[in-house]
XYZ file of C-alpha atoms in Angstrom:
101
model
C -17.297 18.682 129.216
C -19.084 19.505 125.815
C -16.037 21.729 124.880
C -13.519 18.244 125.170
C -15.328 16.762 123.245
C -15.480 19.133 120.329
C -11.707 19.553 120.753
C -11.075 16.230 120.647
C -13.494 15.322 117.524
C -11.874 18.501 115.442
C -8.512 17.444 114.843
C -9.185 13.833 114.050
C -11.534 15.178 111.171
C -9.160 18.008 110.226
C -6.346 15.956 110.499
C -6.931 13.819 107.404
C -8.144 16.610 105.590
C -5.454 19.049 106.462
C -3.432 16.355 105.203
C -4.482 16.138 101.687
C -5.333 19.541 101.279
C -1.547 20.517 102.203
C -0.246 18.629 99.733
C -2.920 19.505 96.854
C -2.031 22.683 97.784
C 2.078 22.140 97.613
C 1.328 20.782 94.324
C -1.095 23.578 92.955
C 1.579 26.000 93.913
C 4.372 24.191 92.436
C 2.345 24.001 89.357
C 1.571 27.809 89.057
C 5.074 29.062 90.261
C 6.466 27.094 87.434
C 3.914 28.493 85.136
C 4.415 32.300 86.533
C 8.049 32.087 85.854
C 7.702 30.549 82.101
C 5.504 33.546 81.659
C 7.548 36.203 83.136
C 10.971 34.581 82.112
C 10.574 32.816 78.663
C 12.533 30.281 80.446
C 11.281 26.193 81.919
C 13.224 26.032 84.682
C 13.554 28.751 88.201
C 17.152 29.337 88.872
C 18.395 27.088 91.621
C 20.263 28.742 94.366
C 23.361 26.932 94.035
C 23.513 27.686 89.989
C 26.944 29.185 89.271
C 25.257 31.168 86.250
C 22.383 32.823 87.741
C 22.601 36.313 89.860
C 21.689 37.134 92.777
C 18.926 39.398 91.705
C 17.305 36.513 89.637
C 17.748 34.271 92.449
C 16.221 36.378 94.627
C 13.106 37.183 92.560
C 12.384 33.568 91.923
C 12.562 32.930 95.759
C 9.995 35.909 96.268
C 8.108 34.838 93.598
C 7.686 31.224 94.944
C 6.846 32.364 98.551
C 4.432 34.428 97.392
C 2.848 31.935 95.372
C 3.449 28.889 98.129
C 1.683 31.668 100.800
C -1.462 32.325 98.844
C -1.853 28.908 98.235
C -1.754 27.787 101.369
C -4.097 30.626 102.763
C -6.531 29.576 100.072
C -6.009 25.856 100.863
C -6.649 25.808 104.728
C -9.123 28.716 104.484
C -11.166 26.386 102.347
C -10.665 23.324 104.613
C -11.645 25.564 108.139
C -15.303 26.810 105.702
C -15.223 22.638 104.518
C -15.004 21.838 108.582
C -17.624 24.291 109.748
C -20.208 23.291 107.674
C -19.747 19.820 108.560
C -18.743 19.729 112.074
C -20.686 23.477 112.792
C -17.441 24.069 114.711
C -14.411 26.208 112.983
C -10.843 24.425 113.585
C -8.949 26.248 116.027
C -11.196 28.498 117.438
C -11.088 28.514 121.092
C -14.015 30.037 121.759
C -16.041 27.175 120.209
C -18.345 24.733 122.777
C -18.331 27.714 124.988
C -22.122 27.286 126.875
């Protein structure tokens, strides 16, 4: 019965948190995709998929570029959230062998 109720207490505090962390962390790698490709570019703006002047090769290393960015972010984000959880709740989010007697 112990292991309900840490399953059902863990989500409604991750929830929130998850929450605001996900989009801190859309916005953090918004930020530093934009500044990665002003570095590596000399340009202010990604090429856009659907831009008539830009090649596919361009196109395609922005896109990688991003994702990388977005993915390392994100890992960083919720990894920090999961260590923020444990050492408040003692329990890490989504692991199944937690409130196991």
């Amino acid at each position: 019965m112990a292991k309900k109720q840490k399953k059902q207490k863990l989500p409604l505090a991750y929830k929130p948190l998850g929450f605001v962390l996900g989009y801190a962390g859309g916005t953090l790698s918004g930020l530093a995709f934009r500044r990665t490709w002003r570095a590596l570019r000399h340009e202010d703006d990604a090429p856009d998929p659907l831009d008539r002047d830009r090649g596919w090769g361009e196109i395609l290393l922005a896109a990688a570029i991003q994702g990388a960015i977005f993915a390392a972010v994100r890992s960083a984000v919720d990894r920090g959230g999961a260590k923020a959880i444990e050492r408040s709740t003692g329990v890490w989010p989504g692991d199944p062998k937690q409130g196991r007697a």
